[in-house]
PDB file of C-alpha atoms in Angstrom:
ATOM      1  CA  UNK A   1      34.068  18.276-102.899  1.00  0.00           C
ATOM      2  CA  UNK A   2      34.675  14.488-104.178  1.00  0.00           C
ATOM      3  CA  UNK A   3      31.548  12.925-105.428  1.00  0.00           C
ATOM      4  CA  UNK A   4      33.942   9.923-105.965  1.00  0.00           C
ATOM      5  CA  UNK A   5      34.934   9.707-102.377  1.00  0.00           C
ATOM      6  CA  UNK A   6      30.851  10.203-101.084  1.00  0.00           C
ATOM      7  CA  UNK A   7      32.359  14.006-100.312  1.00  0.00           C
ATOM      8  CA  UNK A   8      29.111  16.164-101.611  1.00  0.00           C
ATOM      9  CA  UNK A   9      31.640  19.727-100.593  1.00  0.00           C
ATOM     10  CA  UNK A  10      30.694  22.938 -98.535  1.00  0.00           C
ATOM     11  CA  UNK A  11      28.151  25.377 -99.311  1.00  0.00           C
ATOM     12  CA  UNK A  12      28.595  29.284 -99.015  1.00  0.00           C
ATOM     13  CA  UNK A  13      24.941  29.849 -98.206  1.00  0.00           C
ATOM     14  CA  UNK A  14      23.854  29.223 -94.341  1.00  0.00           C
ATOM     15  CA  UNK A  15      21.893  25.930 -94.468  1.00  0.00           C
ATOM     16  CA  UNK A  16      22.347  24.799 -98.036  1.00  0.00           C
ATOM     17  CA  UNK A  17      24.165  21.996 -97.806  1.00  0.00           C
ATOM     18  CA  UNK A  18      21.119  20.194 -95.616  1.00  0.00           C
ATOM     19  CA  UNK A  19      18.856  19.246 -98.613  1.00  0.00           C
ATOM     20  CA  UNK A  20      21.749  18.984-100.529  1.00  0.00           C
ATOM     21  CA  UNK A  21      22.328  15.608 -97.594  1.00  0.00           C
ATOM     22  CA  UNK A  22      18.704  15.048 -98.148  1.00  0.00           C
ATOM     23  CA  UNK A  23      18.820  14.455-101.408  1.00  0.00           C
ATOM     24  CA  UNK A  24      21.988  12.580-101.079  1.00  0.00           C
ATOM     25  CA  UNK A  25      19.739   9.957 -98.849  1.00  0.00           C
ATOM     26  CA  UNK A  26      16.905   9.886-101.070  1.00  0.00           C
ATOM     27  CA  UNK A  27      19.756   8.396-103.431  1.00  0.00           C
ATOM     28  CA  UNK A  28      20.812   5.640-101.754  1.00  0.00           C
ATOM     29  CA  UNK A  29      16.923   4.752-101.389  1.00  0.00           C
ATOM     30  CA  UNK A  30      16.101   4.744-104.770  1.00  0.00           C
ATOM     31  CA  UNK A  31      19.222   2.950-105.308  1.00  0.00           C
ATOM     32  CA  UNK A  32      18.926   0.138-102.735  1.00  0.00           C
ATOM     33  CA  UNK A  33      22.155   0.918-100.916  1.00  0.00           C
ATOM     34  CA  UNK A  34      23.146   0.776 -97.396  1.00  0.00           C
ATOM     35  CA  UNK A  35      24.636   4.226 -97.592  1.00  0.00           C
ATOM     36  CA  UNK A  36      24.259   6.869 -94.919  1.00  0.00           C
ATOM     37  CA  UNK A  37      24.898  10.316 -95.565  1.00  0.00           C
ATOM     38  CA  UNK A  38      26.280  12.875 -92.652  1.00  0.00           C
ATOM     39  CA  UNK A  39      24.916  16.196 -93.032  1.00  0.00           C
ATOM     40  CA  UNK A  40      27.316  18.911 -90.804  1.00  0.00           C
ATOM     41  CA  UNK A  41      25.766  22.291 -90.003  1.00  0.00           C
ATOM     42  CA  UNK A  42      25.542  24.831 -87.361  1.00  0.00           C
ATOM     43  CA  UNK A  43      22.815  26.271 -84.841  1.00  0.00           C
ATOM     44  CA  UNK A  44      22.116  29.348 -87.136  1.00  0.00           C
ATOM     45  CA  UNK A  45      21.493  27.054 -90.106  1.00  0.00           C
ATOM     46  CA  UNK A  46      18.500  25.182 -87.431  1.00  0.00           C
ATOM     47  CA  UNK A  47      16.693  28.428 -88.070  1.00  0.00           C
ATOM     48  CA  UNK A  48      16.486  28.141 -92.005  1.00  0.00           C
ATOM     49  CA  UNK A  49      13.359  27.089 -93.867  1.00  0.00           C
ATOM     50  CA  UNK A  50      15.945  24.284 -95.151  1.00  0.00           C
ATOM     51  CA  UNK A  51      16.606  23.032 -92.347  1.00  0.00           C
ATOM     52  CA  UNK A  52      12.945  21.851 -91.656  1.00  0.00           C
ATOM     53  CA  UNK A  53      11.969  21.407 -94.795  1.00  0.00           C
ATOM     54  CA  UNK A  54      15.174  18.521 -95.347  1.00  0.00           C
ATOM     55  CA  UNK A  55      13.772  16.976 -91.824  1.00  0.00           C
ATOM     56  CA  UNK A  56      10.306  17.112 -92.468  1.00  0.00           C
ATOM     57  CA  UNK A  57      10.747  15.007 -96.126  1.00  0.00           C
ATOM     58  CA  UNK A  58      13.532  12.836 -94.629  1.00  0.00           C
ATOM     59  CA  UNK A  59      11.511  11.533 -91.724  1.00  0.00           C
ATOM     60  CA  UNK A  60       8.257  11.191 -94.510  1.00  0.00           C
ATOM     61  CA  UNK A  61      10.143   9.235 -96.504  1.00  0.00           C
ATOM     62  CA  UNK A  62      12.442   7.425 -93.893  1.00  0.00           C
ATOM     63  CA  UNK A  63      15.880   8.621 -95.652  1.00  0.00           C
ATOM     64  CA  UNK A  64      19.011   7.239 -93.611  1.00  0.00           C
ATOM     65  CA  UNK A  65      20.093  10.199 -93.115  1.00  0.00           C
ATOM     66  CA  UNK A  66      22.337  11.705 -89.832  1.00  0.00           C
ATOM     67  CA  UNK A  67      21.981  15.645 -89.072  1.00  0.00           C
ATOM     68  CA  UNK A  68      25.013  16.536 -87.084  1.00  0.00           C
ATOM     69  CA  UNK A  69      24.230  20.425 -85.615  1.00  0.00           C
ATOM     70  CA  UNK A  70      27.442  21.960 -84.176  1.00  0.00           C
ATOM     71  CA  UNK A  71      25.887  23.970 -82.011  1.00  0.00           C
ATOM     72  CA  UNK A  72      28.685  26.594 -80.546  1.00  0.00           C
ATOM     73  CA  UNK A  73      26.193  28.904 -79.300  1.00  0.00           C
ATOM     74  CA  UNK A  74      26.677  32.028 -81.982  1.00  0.00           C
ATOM     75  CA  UNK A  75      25.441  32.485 -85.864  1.00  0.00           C
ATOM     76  CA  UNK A  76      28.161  35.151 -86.277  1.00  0.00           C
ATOM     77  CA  UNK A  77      27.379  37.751 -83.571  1.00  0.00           C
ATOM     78  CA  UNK A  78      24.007  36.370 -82.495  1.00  0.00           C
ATOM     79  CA  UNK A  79      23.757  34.215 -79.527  1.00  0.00           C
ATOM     80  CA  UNK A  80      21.195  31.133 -80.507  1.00  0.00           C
ATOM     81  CA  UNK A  81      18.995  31.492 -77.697  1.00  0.00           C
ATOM     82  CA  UNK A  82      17.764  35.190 -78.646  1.00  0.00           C
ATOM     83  CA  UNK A  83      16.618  33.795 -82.634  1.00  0.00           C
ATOM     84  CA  UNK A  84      15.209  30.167 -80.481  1.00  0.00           C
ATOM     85  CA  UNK A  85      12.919  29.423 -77.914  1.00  0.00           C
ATOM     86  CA  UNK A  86      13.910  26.031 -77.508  1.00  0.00           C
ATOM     87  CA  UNK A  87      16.991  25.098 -74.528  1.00  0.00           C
ATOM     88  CA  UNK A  88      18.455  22.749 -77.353  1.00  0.00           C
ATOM     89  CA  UNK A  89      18.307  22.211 -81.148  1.00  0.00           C
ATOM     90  CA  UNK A  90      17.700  18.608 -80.685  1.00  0.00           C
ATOM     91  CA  UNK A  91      14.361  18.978 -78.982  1.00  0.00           C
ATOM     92  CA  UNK A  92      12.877  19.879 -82.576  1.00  0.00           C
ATOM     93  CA  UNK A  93      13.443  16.408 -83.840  1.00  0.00           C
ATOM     94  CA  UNK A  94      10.263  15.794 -82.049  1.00  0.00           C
ATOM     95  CA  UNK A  95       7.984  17.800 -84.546  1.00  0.00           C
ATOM     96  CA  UNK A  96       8.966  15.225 -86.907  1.00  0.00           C
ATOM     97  CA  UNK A  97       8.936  12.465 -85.129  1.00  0.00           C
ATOM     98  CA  UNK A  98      12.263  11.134 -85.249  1.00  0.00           C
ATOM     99  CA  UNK A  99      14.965  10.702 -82.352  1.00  0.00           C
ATOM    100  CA  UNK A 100      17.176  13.693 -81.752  1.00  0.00           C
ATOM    101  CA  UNK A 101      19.983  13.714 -78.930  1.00  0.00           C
ATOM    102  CA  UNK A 102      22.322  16.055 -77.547  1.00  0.00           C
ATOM    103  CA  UNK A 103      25.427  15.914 -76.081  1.00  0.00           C
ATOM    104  CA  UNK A 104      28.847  17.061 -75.675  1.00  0.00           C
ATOM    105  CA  UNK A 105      30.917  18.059 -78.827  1.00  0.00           C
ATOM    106  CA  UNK A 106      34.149  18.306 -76.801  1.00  0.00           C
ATOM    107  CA  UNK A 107      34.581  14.297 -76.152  1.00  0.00           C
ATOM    108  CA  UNK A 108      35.356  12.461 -79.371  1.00  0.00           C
ATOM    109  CA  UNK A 109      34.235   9.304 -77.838  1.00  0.00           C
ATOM    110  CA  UNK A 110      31.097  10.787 -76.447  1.00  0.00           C
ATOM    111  CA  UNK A 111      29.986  11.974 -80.409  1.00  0.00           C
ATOM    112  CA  UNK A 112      31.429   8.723 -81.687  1.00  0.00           C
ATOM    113  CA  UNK A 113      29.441   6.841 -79.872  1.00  0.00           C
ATOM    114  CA  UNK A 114      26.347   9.243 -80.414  1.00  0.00           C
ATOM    115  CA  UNK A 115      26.583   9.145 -84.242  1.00  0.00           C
ATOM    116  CA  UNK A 116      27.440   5.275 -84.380  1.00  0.00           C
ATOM    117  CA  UNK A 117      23.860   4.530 -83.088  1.00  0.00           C
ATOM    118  CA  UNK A 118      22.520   7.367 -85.159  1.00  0.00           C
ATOM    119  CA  UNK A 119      24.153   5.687 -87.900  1.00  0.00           C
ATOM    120  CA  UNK A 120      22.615   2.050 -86.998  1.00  0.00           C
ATOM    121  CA  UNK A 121      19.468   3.870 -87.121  1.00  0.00           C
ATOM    122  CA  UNK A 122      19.019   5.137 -90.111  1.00  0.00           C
ATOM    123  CA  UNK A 123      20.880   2.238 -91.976  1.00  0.00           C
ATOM    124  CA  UNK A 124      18.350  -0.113 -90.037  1.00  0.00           C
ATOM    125  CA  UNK A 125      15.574   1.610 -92.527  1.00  0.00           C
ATOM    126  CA  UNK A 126      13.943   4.017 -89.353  1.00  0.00           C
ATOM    127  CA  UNK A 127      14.764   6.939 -91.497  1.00  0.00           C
ATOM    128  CA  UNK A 128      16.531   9.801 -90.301  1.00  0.00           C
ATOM    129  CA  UNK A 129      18.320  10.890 -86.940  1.00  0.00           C
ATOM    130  CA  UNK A 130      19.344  14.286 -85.187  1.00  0.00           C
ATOM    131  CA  UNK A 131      22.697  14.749 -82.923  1.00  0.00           C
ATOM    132  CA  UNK A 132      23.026  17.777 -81.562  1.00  0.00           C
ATOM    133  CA  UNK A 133      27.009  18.795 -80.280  1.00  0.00           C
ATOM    134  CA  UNK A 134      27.922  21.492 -78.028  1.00  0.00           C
ATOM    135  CA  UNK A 135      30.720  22.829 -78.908  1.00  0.00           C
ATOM    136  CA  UNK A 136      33.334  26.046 -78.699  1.00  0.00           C
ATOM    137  CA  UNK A 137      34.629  29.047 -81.195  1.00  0.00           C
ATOM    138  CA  UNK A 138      37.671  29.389 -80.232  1.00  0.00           C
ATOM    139  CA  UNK A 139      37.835  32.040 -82.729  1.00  0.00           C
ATOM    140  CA  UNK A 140      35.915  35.041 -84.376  1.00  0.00           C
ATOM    141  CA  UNK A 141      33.449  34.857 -87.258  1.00  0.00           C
ATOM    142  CA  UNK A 142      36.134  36.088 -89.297  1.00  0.00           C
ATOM    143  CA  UNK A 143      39.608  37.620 -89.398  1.00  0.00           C
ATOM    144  CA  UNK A 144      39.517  40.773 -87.097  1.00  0.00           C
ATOM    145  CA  UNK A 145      36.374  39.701 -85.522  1.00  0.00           C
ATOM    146  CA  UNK A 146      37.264  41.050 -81.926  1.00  0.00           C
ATOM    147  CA  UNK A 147      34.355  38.752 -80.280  1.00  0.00           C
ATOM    148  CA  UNK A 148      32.880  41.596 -77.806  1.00  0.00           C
ATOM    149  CA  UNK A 149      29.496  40.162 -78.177  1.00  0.00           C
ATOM    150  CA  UNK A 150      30.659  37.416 -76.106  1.00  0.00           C
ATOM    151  CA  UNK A 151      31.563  37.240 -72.359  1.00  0.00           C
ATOM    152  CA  UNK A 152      35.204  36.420 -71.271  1.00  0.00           C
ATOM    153  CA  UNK A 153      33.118  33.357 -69.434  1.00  0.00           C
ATOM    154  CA  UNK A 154      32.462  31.762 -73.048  1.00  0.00           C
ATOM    155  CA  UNK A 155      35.853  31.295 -74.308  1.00  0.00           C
ATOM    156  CA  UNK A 156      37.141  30.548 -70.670  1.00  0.00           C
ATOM    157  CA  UNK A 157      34.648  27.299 -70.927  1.00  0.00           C
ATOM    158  CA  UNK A 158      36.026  27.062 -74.352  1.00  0.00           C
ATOM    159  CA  UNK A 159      39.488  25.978 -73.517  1.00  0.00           C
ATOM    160  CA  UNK A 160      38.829  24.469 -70.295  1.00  0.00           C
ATOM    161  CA  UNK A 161      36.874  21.848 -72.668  1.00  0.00           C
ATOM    162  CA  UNK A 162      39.507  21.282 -75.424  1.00  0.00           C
ATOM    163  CA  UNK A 163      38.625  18.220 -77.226  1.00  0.00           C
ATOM    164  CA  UNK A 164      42.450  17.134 -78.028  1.00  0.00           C
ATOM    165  CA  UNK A 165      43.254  17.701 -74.481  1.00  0.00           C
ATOM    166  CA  UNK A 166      40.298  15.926 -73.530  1.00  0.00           C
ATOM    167  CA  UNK A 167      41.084  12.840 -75.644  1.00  0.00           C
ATOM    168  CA  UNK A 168      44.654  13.149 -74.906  1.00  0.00           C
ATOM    169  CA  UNK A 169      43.746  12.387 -70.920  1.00  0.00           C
ATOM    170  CA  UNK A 170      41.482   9.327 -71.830  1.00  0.00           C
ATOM    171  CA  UNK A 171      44.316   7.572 -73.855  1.00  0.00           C
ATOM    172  CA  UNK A 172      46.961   8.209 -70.703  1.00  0.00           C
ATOM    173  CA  UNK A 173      44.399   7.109 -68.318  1.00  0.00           C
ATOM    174  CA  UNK A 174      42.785   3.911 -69.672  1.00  0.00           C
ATOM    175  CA  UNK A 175      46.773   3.034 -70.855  1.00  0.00           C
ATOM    176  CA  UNK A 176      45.546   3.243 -74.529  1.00  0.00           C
ATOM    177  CA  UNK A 177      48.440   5.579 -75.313  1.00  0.00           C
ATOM    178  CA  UNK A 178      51.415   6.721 -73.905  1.00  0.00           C
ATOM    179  CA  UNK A 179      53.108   9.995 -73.330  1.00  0.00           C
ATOM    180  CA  UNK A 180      55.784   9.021 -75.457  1.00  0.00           C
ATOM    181  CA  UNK A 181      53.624   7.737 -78.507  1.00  0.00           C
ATOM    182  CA  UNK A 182      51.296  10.351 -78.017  1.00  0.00           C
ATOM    183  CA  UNK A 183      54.337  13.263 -78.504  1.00  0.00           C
ATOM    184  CA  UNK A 184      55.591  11.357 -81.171  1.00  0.00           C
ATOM    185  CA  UNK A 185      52.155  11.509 -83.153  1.00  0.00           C
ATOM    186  CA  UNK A 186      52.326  15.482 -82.402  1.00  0.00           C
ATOM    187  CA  UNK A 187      55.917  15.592 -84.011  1.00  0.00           C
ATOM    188  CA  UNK A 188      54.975  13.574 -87.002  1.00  0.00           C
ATOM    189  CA  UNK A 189      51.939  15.750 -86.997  1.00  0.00           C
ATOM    190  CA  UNK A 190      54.136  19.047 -86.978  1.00  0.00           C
ATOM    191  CA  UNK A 191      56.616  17.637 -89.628  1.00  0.00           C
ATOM    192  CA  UNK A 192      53.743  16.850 -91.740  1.00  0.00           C
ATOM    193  CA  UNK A 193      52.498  20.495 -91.990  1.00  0.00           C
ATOM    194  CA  UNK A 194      55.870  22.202 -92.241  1.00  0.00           C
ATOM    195  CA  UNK A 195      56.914  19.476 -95.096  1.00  0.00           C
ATOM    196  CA  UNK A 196      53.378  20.617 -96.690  1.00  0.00           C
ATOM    197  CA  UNK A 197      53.870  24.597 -95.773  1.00  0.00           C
ATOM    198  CA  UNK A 198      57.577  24.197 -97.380  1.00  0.00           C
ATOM    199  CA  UNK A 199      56.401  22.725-100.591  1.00  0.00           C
ATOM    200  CA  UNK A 200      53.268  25.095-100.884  1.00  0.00           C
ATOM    201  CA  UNK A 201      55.916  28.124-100.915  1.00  0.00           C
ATOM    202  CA  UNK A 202      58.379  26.494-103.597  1.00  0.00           C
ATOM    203  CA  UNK A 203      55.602  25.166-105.854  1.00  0.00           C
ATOM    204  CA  UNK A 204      55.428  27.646-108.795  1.00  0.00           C
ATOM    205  CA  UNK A 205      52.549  29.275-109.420  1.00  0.00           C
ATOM    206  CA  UNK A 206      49.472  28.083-112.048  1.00  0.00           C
ATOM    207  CA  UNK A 207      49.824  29.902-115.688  1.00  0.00           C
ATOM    208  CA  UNK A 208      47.305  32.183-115.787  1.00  0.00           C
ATOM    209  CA  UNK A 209      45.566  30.757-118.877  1.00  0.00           C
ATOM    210  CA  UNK A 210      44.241  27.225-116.948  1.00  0.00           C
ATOM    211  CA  UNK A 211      42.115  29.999-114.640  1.00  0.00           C
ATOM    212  CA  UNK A 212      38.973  28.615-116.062  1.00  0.00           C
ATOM    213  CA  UNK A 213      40.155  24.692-116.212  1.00  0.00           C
ATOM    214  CA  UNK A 214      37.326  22.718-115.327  1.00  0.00           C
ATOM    215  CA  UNK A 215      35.619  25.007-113.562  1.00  0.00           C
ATOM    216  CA  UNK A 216      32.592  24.683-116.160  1.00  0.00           C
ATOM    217  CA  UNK A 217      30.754  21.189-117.288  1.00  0.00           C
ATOM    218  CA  UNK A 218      31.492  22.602-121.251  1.00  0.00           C
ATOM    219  CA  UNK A 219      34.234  24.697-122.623  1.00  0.00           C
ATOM    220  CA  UNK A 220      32.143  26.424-124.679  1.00  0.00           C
ATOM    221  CA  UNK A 221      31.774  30.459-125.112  1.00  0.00           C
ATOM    222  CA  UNK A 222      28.456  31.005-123.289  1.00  0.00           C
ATOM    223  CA  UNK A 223      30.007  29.266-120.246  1.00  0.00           C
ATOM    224  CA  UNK A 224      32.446  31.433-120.200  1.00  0.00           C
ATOM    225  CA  UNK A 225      30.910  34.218-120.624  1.00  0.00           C
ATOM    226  CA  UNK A 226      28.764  33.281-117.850  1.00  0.00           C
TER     227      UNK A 226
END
């Protein structure tokens, strides 16, 4: 999180950070700005009281703001179509009368074009906007997660729609990139992580005694304690 940088951070509980965006766009309307705020979340967090709660006010109250639901299909083991009776989560921007679009996750062009109008939208003063992405986990839930909840035909798709590989072949063949500029950006890319990896293992570690540095608004005992 960097309040400074418009960064409002992640949120541990499922759904939590969408009136936390809510409230982030009833901001900028009380303080006259042209600010939009992104709100990221996936299709398990659709089913949370939060999640229509944050819609319901936004589109009353005409906050710019953008809901972005990457929708890969699973809330940990459950498959979103057994917890939702709707084919898509976009479809429920209707109860609140606001526009709400899906498409695919996989093409970075595709989404940036999506959430550029979605953007125009609700900077325009129309209030809010729902994009829906489909989208892949590649991986488990969690370390260990062995997946067998999911068919062999899910992470098959997965890959076949890679969204680097899918960007890759639209730079090659509208001539925006080439090959060799393209493998250069992966080395530079590579070196960047090791050179990062390198200094994370020689850095020495924190003294003990800064554990609780500004992890509390006041140094004082009761905070502490808490």
């Amino acid at each position: 999180a960097d309040v400074n940088l418009g960064i409002l951070g992640a949120n541990g509980i499922v759904g939590a950070g969408i009136p936390i965006a809510t409230g982030s766009g009833y901001a900028s309307l009380l303080l006259g700005t042209d600010d939009v705020t992104l709100c990221f979340f996936g299709d398990a967090a659709s089913n949370q009281g939060t999640f229509h709660e944050s819609l319901n006010m936004a589109a009353a109250w005409k906050l710019p703001v953008v809901y972005v639901c990457e929708n890969n299909r699973y809330g940990v083991s459950t498959e979103i179509h057994r917890v939702t009776n709707t084919d898509t989560i976009a479809i429920r921007a209707k109860a609140y009368d606001i526009p709400g679009v899906t498409v695919d996750g996989c093409d970075v062009l595709t989404v940036y074009e999506a959430v550029q109008k979605a953007v125009e939208h609700a900077r325009s003063g129309k209030g809010p906007y729902l994009v829906e992405t489909n989208v892949y986990r590649w991986w488990g839930h969690y370390c260990g997660d062995p997946c067998a909840y999911r068919p062999k035909e899910y992470l098959e798709e997965g890959h076949a729609h890679d969204p680097i590989v899918i960007l890759r072949d639209k730079l090659l063949a509208n001539q925006i990139a080439t090959e060799a500029e393209l493998q250069a950006a992966e080395k530079d890319m590579a070196d960047e992580i090791a050179a990062a990896y390198e200094f994370a293992c020689n850095s020495p570690y924190p003294d003990t005694a800064e554990a609780l540095t500004d992890v509390y608004y006041e140094d004082n005992e009761r905070c502490v304690l808490r």
